[in-house]
Structure formats: C-alpha cells, structure tokens
C-alpha cells in the first residue's frame, strides 16, 4: 500500500504507556485530522508517524515498507513535519527558513541549485510571502510566521505534510487563512495532509477523514457526519453539544453547551 500506515504500534514515555496495539491508515491525497482531548496522545501518534519517535512495538509503514528501513533523507523527501509552535532561530530571514526545506535534496555544501531556487520561489508565491522574503522572522505576526513554516514544508516538496495544531494562537482570520492554504495545497498540489486539530468544527470543515482519539485509542473515525454526534462528543471530549448544518459548506458544526462525565 502507498502512503502511511501504523500497524499495531505501542509507545510509552518511560513508565507511561500512551497507546498500545494502535492501527491507523492515512489516506493518500486526503486531509486527515486527529482530534481528541489534551493528553489523549495525538501529538505522540503524529511523531510516531513522522519517525520522530519510535514505537516500542509494531511498525510504521511508508509506501508498503517499514519506515525504519529508509535513510533519513528519503523520509525528509517524503514527509515534512511542522511541530507545535515551531520557534525559528533569531535573526533568520523568511527566505533562509524556506531554503532549509531544500536540505534533503541538496548534494553539495548547502549551495542552492537553480531547481532549489525555483522551488523556494514557488513556495513563497503559494503562501503569499514573496513580498516578505527578506524580512526578519522575528518581525512577522504569528499568522505570517506560520505561513513561513508551511512554505518551508512546500519547498521540501514532500507528498505528505504533518502538522501539530497549525492554528493554535492565531486569531480567527489567520486560522482561516492557514486552513484554506492547507486545503488548496491538498486540492491543487495533491498533498496528503495529516494534522492534529483541537477545534472540531475546523476539522469537520476541512478534513476528509477525522480520527477521534481517547487515551491513545481510536474511538471512532470517519467523515465529519460520522464524528459529529452526541456520543463521540461525550466520549472523546466530555461535552454535551448541539449540532447544526453550516448553510454555507453543508458541513456539520457543533456548539457545546455543557461539560459531562464520560
Ligand atoms: P495530545 O497531543 O493529545 O495533547 P500528547 O501526545 O502530547 O497528547 O501526550 C500524551 C501523553 O503523553 C500525556 O499524558 C502526556 O503527558 C505524555 N507526554 C507527552 N510528551 C511527553 C514527554 N516528552 N515525556 C513524557 N510524557 C509525555
């Protein structure tokens, strides 16, 4: 099978087991969202998929082969990872950070080839950062900085992009901006996108497939329509909610009205 798959994986931080015997398939060319309460294991699952952490049992398969068997450069060409609230080193310009995305493709001593330069230019253009290319990262707003990280992932030219809560700390306009950008990258550039999201309405609107996690286990997965229901809200988030249909997108939206015990 092409794409990314977790087979029967188990992971612990020291004594603390986060999940065991977890199976998960990421659909190629789709947007998948991992949702669940804080501490349910979403980030840890993402890091296992990205080979940042290694499961103690089971395997992660990339295009039908065990991910551990690939050289690091191959993985970096296949997958770009944006961690939560990535901090950039001070004094770096936008174009410098985006250029880092070319690292897995470079042969020489960090010299950019014409192809590298073209990929960087294109990544800046797609993320509307061309005008800001020479700016110091420290001088940008949170939303702009998040776009720079996405541009870096684009310059990396990988089929798969993994993101951990890409909209955290952004105001509503910038959240929408980032989600619409990711949507376009999926639709127009065939990127497979896997992201941890804590806003279920955002997941319902933008993801093709939602995986709901509680205590390291998949409680349910499916389309927004299959996830947005009283049972999942209660079991996964501990909330009671009302459900509506967004007249604009036709997608379900929820409005929580009370917490409840599972
Ligand atoms: P989520 O992304 O759903 O908030 P995490 O994957 O970050 O959940 O965390 C899952 C569990 O693992 C939590 O109980 C958390 O405290 C623990 N954990 C996360 N990162 C570490 C770490 N680096 N060391 C030890 N425990 C961790």
Short mmCIF file of C-alpha atoms and ligand atoms in Angstrom, two decimals:
data_model
loop_
_atom_site.label_atom_id
_atom_site.label_comp_id
_atom_site.label_asym_id
_atom_site.label_seq_id
_atom_site.Cartn_x
_atom_site.Cartn_y
_atom_site.Cartn_z
CA UNK A 1 0.00 0.00 0.00
CA UNK A 2 1.21 3.51 -0.82
CA UNK A 3 1.12 6.17 1.87
CA UNK A 4 1.47 5.98 5.59
CA UNK A 5 0.18 3.31 7.92
CA UNK A 6 0.65 2.36 11.57
CA UNK A 7 0.38 -1.33 12.33
CA UNK A 8 -0.19 -2.48 15.86
CA UNK A 9 2.07 0.19 17.35
CA UNK A 10 2.80 0.63 21.03
CA UNK A 11 4.52 3.62 22.60
CA UNK A 12 5.49 4.65 26.14
CA UNK A 13 7.31 7.61 27.67
CA UNK A 14 9.19 5.73 30.39
CA UNK A 15 6.56 4.04 32.52
CA UNK A 16 3.68 5.89 30.91
CA UNK A 17 2.10 4.00 28.06
CA UNK A 18 0.43 6.37 25.61
CA UNK A 19 -1.03 3.73 23.28
CA UNK A 20 -0.77 0.04 22.53
CA UNK A 21 -1.79 -2.06 19.54
CA UNK A 22 -2.83 1.00 17.57
CA UNK A 23 -3.69 0.60 13.88
CA UNK A 24 -4.11 3.62 11.67
CA UNK A 25 -4.17 4.29 7.95
CA UNK A 26 -3.59 7.66 6.38
CA UNK A 27 -5.46 8.09 3.14
CA UNK A 28 -3.25 9.24 0.33
CA UNK A 29 -4.18 12.59 -1.20
CA UNK A 30 -6.65 13.34 1.59
CA UNK A 31 -6.74 15.61 4.63
CA UNK A 32 -6.85 13.65 7.88
CA UNK A 33 -7.42 15.30 11.26
CA UNK A 34 -6.56 13.74 14.61
CA UNK A 35 -8.86 15.08 17.29
CA UNK A 36 -9.22 14.41 20.99
CA UNK A 37 -8.83 15.96 24.42
CA UNK A 38 -5.49 17.29 25.70
CA UNK A 39 -3.16 14.47 26.65
CA UNK A 40 -5.02 11.84 24.61
CA UNK A 41 -1.89 11.06 22.60
CA UNK A 42 -2.44 12.91 19.33
CA UNK A 43 0.99 14.56 19.16
CA UNK A 44 2.67 11.32 20.13
CA UNK A 45 0.87 9.48 17.33
CA UNK A 46 1.91 12.19 14.87
CA UNK A 47 5.54 11.96 15.96
CA UNK A 48 5.50 8.18 15.57
CA UNK A 49 4.12 8.55 12.05
CA UNK A 50 6.84 11.10 11.26
CA UNK A 51 9.57 8.86 12.70
CA UNK A 52 10.49 11.47 15.28
CA UNK A 53 9.61 8.89 17.94
CA UNK A 54 9.98 5.18 17.50
CA UNK A 55 7.29 2.76 18.64
CA UNK A 56 8.43 0.04 21.05
CA UNK A 57 6.21 -2.45 19.26
CA UNK A 58 4.59 -2.67 15.85
CA UNK A 59 5.65 -0.84 12.70
CA UNK A 60 5.04 2.29 10.70
CA UNK A 61 4.84 1.53 7.00
CA UNK A 62 5.64 4.09 4.31
CA UNK A 63 4.64 3.04 0.79
CA UNK A 64 4.44 -0.56 1.94
CA UNK A 65 7.87 -0.69 3.58
CA UNK A 66 8.96 -0.34 7.17
CA UNK A 67 9.81 3.28 7.81
CA UNK A 68 12.89 2.37 9.87
CA UNK A 69 14.49 0.90 6.75
CA UNK A 70 14.59 4.22 4.89
CA UNK A 71 17.51 6.63 5.17
CA UNK A 72 16.64 9.92 6.93
CA UNK A 73 16.97 11.88 3.68
CA UNK A 74 14.41 9.69 1.97
CA UNK A 75 11.96 10.27 4.82
CA UNK A 76 12.55 14.04 4.61
CA UNK A 77 11.79 13.95 0.90
CA UNK A 78 8.54 12.11 1.53
CA UNK A 79 7.31 13.89 4.66
CA UNK A 80 7.51 17.41 6.04
CA UNK A 81 6.71 17.91 9.71
CA UNK A 82 5.55 21.10 11.39
CA UNK A 83 5.74 20.77 15.14
CA UNK A 84 3.59 22.74 17.52
CA UNK A 85 4.53 26.42 17.72
CA UNK A 86 7.82 25.96 15.97
CA UNK A 87 10.29 28.61 17.08
CA UNK A 88 12.72 29.87 14.48
CA UNK A 89 16.26 30.90 15.41
CA UNK A 90 16.55 34.67 15.84
CA UNK A 91 17.95 36.78 13.02
CA UNK A 92 16.81 34.46 10.28
CA UNK A 93 15.12 35.82 7.20
CA UNK A 94 11.96 34.32 5.70
CA UNK A 95 13.80 33.09 2.61
CA UNK A 96 16.50 31.46 4.79
CA UNK A 97 13.98 29.37 6.67
CA UNK A 98 12.17 28.37 3.48
CA UNK A 99 15.54 27.42 1.96
CA UNK A 100 16.05 24.91 4.82
CA UNK A 101 13.24 22.93 3.21
CA UNK A 102 15.61 22.13 0.34
CA UNK A 103 18.11 20.44 2.63
CA UNK A 104 17.05 16.83 1.88
CA UNK A 105 17.55 17.49 -1.83
CA UNK A 106 20.95 19.16 -1.66
CA UNK A 107 24.09 17.40 -2.68
CA UNK A 108 26.85 19.89 -2.09
CA UNK A 109 27.70 22.22 0.77
CA UNK A 110 24.40 23.97 1.17
CA UNK A 111 24.64 25.67 -2.20
CA UNK A 112 21.25 26.23 -3.76
CA UNK A 113 20.82 24.86 -7.28
CA UNK A 114 18.58 26.57 -9.81
CA UNK A 115 15.95 23.95 -9.04
CA UNK A 116 16.21 24.73 -5.31
CA UNK A 117 15.80 28.42 -6.01
CA UNK A 118 12.78 27.78 -8.19
CA UNK A 119 11.14 25.60 -5.53
CA UNK A 120 11.76 28.29 -2.90
CA UNK A 121 10.34 30.99 -5.15
CA UNK A 122 7.27 28.88 -5.85
CA UNK A 123 6.76 28.05 -2.15
CA UNK A 124 6.92 31.76 -1.26
CA UNK A 125 4.46 32.56 -4.02
CA UNK A 126 1.94 29.88 -2.99
CA UNK A 127 1.98 31.14 0.58
CA UNK A 128 1.80 34.84 -0.45
CA UNK A 129 5.17 35.56 1.12
CA UNK A 130 7.10 36.84 -1.88
CA UNK A 131 6.94 40.42 -0.60
CA UNK A 132 8.17 39.35 2.82
CA UNK A 133 11.06 37.15 1.63
CA UNK A 134 13.79 39.42 3.02
CA UNK A 135 12.08 40.18 6.30
CA UNK A 136 13.43 39.01 9.63
CA UNK A 137 11.22 36.23 11.02
CA UNK A 138 11.10 37.99 14.36
CA UNK A 139 9.31 40.94 12.74
CA UNK A 140 6.36 38.88 11.47
CA UNK A 141 2.95 38.25 13.01
CA UNK A 142 2.10 34.76 14.28
CA UNK A 143 -0.03 34.07 11.22
CA UNK A 144 2.68 35.15 8.81
CA UNK A 145 5.26 33.06 10.65
CA UNK A 146 3.03 30.01 10.42
CA UNK A 147 2.84 30.58 6.67
CA UNK A 148 6.65 30.64 6.52
CA UNK A 149 6.79 27.19 8.14
CA UNK A 150 4.25 25.94 5.64
CA UNK A 151 6.34 27.47 2.84
CA UNK A 152 9.37 25.60 4.18
CA UNK A 153 7.35 22.37 4.07
CA UNK A 154 6.35 23.20 0.50
CA UNK A 155 9.93 23.88 -0.58
CA UNK A 156 10.71 20.45 0.84
CA UNK A 157 8.47 19.15 -1.94
CA UNK A 158 7.19 16.18 0.03
CA UNK A 159 3.97 14.34 -0.74
CA UNK A 160 2.98 14.26 2.90
CA UNK A 161 2.75 17.16 5.36
CA UNK A 162 2.19 16.51 9.07
CA UNK A 163 1.17 19.42 11.28
CA UNK A 164 0.63 19.64 15.02
CA UNK A 165 -2.09 22.17 15.81
CA UNK A 166 -1.22 24.59 12.99
CA UNK A 167 -3.78 27.18 14.08
CA UNK A 168 -3.04 27.41 17.81
CA UNK A 169 -2.52 31.01 19.00
CA UNK A 170 -3.73 32.50 15.74
CA UNK A 171 -6.67 34.87 15.56
CA UNK A 172 -9.72 33.79 13.55
CA UNK A 173 -8.70 35.40 10.27
CA UNK A 174 -5.24 33.85 10.39
CA UNK A 175 -6.67 30.47 11.39
CA UNK A 176 -8.91 30.54 8.34
CA UNK A 177 -6.02 31.69 6.21
CA UNK A 178 -3.85 28.74 7.27
CA UNK A 179 -6.66 26.19 6.88
CA UNK A 180 -7.59 27.48 3.44
CA UNK A 181 -3.96 27.39 2.39
CA UNK A 182 -3.67 23.76 3.51
CA UNK A 183 -6.90 22.97 1.70
CA UNK A 184 -5.53 24.46 -1.52
CA UNK A 185 -2.28 22.56 -1.19
CA UNK A 186 -4.31 19.39 -0.87
CA UNK A 187 -6.70 20.14 -3.74
CA UNK A 188 -4.31 21.75 -6.23
CA UNK A 189 -0.99 20.14 -5.32
CA UNK A 190 -2.13 16.68 -4.19
CA UNK A 191 -0.53 16.96 -0.77
CA UNK A 192 -1.54 14.35 1.75
CA UNK A 193 -2.16 16.28 4.96
CA UNK A 194 -2.28 14.90 8.48
CA UNK A 195 -2.91 17.34 11.27
CA UNK A 196 -3.68 17.45 14.92
CA UNK A 197 -6.55 19.87 15.48
CA UNK A 198 -8.34 20.73 18.66
CA UNK A 199 -11.16 22.65 17.04
CA UNK A 200 -13.66 20.06 15.94
CA UNK A 201 -15.57 22.49 13.73
CA UNK A 202 -12.37 23.23 11.87
CA UNK A 203 -11.73 19.51 11.46
CA UNK A 204 -15.28 18.97 10.20
CA UNK A 205 -14.95 21.75 7.68
CA UNK A 206 -11.52 20.99 6.28
CA UNK A 207 -10.73 17.30 6.81
CA UNK A 208 -11.90 14.44 4.63
CA UNK A 209 -11.29 11.96 7.39
CA UNK A 210 -11.39 12.54 11.16
CA UNK A 211 -9.84 10.19 13.69
CA UNK A 212 -11.14 10.70 17.23
CA UNK A 213 -8.72 9.61 19.94
CA UNK A 214 -9.26 8.99 23.62
CA UNK A 215 -6.48 7.76 25.88
CA UNK A 216 -4.43 6.57 22.95
CA UNK A 217 -7.22 4.59 21.30
CA UNK A 218 -9.35 5.34 18.26
CA UNK A 219 -12.90 5.80 19.47
CA UNK A 220 -14.28 6.45 16.04
CA UNK A 221 -13.11 7.56 12.61
CA UNK A 222 -14.89 8.71 9.52
CA UNK A 223 -16.32 11.73 7.78
CA UNK A 224 -17.45 14.82 9.67
CA UNK A 225 -21.01 13.49 9.58
CA UNK A 226 -19.91 10.29 11.27
CA UNK A 227 -17.91 12.02 14.00
CA UNK A 228 -20.21 14.91 14.88
CA UNK A 229 -22.66 13.18 17.17
CA UNK A 230 -23.61 13.32 20.85
CA UNK A 231 -21.90 10.01 21.65
CA UNK A 232 -18.49 10.98 20.26
CA UNK A 233 -18.70 14.45 21.83
CA UNK A 234 -19.34 12.90 25.21
CA UNK A 235 -16.84 10.05 24.99
CA UNK A 236 -13.99 11.94 23.32
CA UNK A 237 -14.37 15.50 24.58
CA UNK A 238 -16.57 15.17 27.65
CA UNK A 239 -19.03 17.73 26.36
CA UNK A 240 -22.69 17.91 25.51
CA UNK A 241 -23.33 19.85 22.32
CA UNK A 242 -25.98 20.88 19.87
CA UNK A 243 -25.40 20.14 16.20
CA UNK A 244 -26.28 22.18 13.18
CA UNK A 245 -25.57 22.23 9.48
CA UNK A 246 -23.41 25.05 8.21
CA UNK A 247 -25.60 26.55 5.49
CA UNK A 248 -22.54 27.67 3.55
CA UNK A 249 -20.50 24.48 3.49
CA UNK A 250 -23.16 21.88 4.29
CA UNK A 251 -20.80 20.52 6.95
CA UNK A 252 -21.90 19.77 10.49
CA UNK A 253 -20.96 22.25 13.22
CA UNK A 254 -21.31 21.83 16.94
CA UNK A 255 -21.91 24.26 19.78
CA UNK A 256 -21.02 22.82 23.18
CA UNK A 257 -23.40 23.76 25.98
CA UNK A 258 -22.15 21.76 28.96
CA UNK A 259 -19.36 19.51 30.15
CA UNK A 260 -20.35 15.99 31.03
CA UNK A 261 -18.68 12.97 32.55
CA UNK A 262 -17.80 10.04 30.39
P1 LIG B 1 -2.05 15.36 22.96
O1 LIG B 1 -1.28 15.70 21.75
O2 LIG B 1 -3.33 14.63 22.64
O3 LIG B 1 -2.30 16.52 23.88
P2 LIG B 1 0.36 14.02 23.83
O4 LIG B 1 0.69 13.03 22.78
O5 LIG B 1 1.10 15.30 23.85
O6 LIG B 1 -1.23 14.29 23.80
O7 LIG B 1 0.53 13.35 25.26
C1 LIG B 1 0.04 12.04 25.58
C2 LIG B 1 0.51 11.67 26.96
O8 LIG B 1 1.93 11.53 26.96
C3 LIG B 1 0.20 12.72 28.02
O9 LIG B 1 -0.14 12.06 29.21
C4 LIG B 1 1.47 13.49 28.18
O10 LIG B 1 1.62 13.99 29.48
C5 LIG B 1 2.52 12.43 27.89
N1 LIG B 1 3.73 13.02 27.27
C6 LIG B 1 3.76 13.75 26.13
N2 LIG B 1 5.03 14.11 25.82
C7 LIG B 1 5.82 13.59 26.78
C8 LIG B 1 7.23 13.59 27.03
N3 LIG B 1 8.08 14.21 26.18
N4 LIG B 1 7.67 12.93 28.11
C9 LIG B 1 6.82 12.30 28.95
N5 LIG B 1 5.50 12.24 28.77
C10 LIG B 1 4.98 12.87 27.70
#
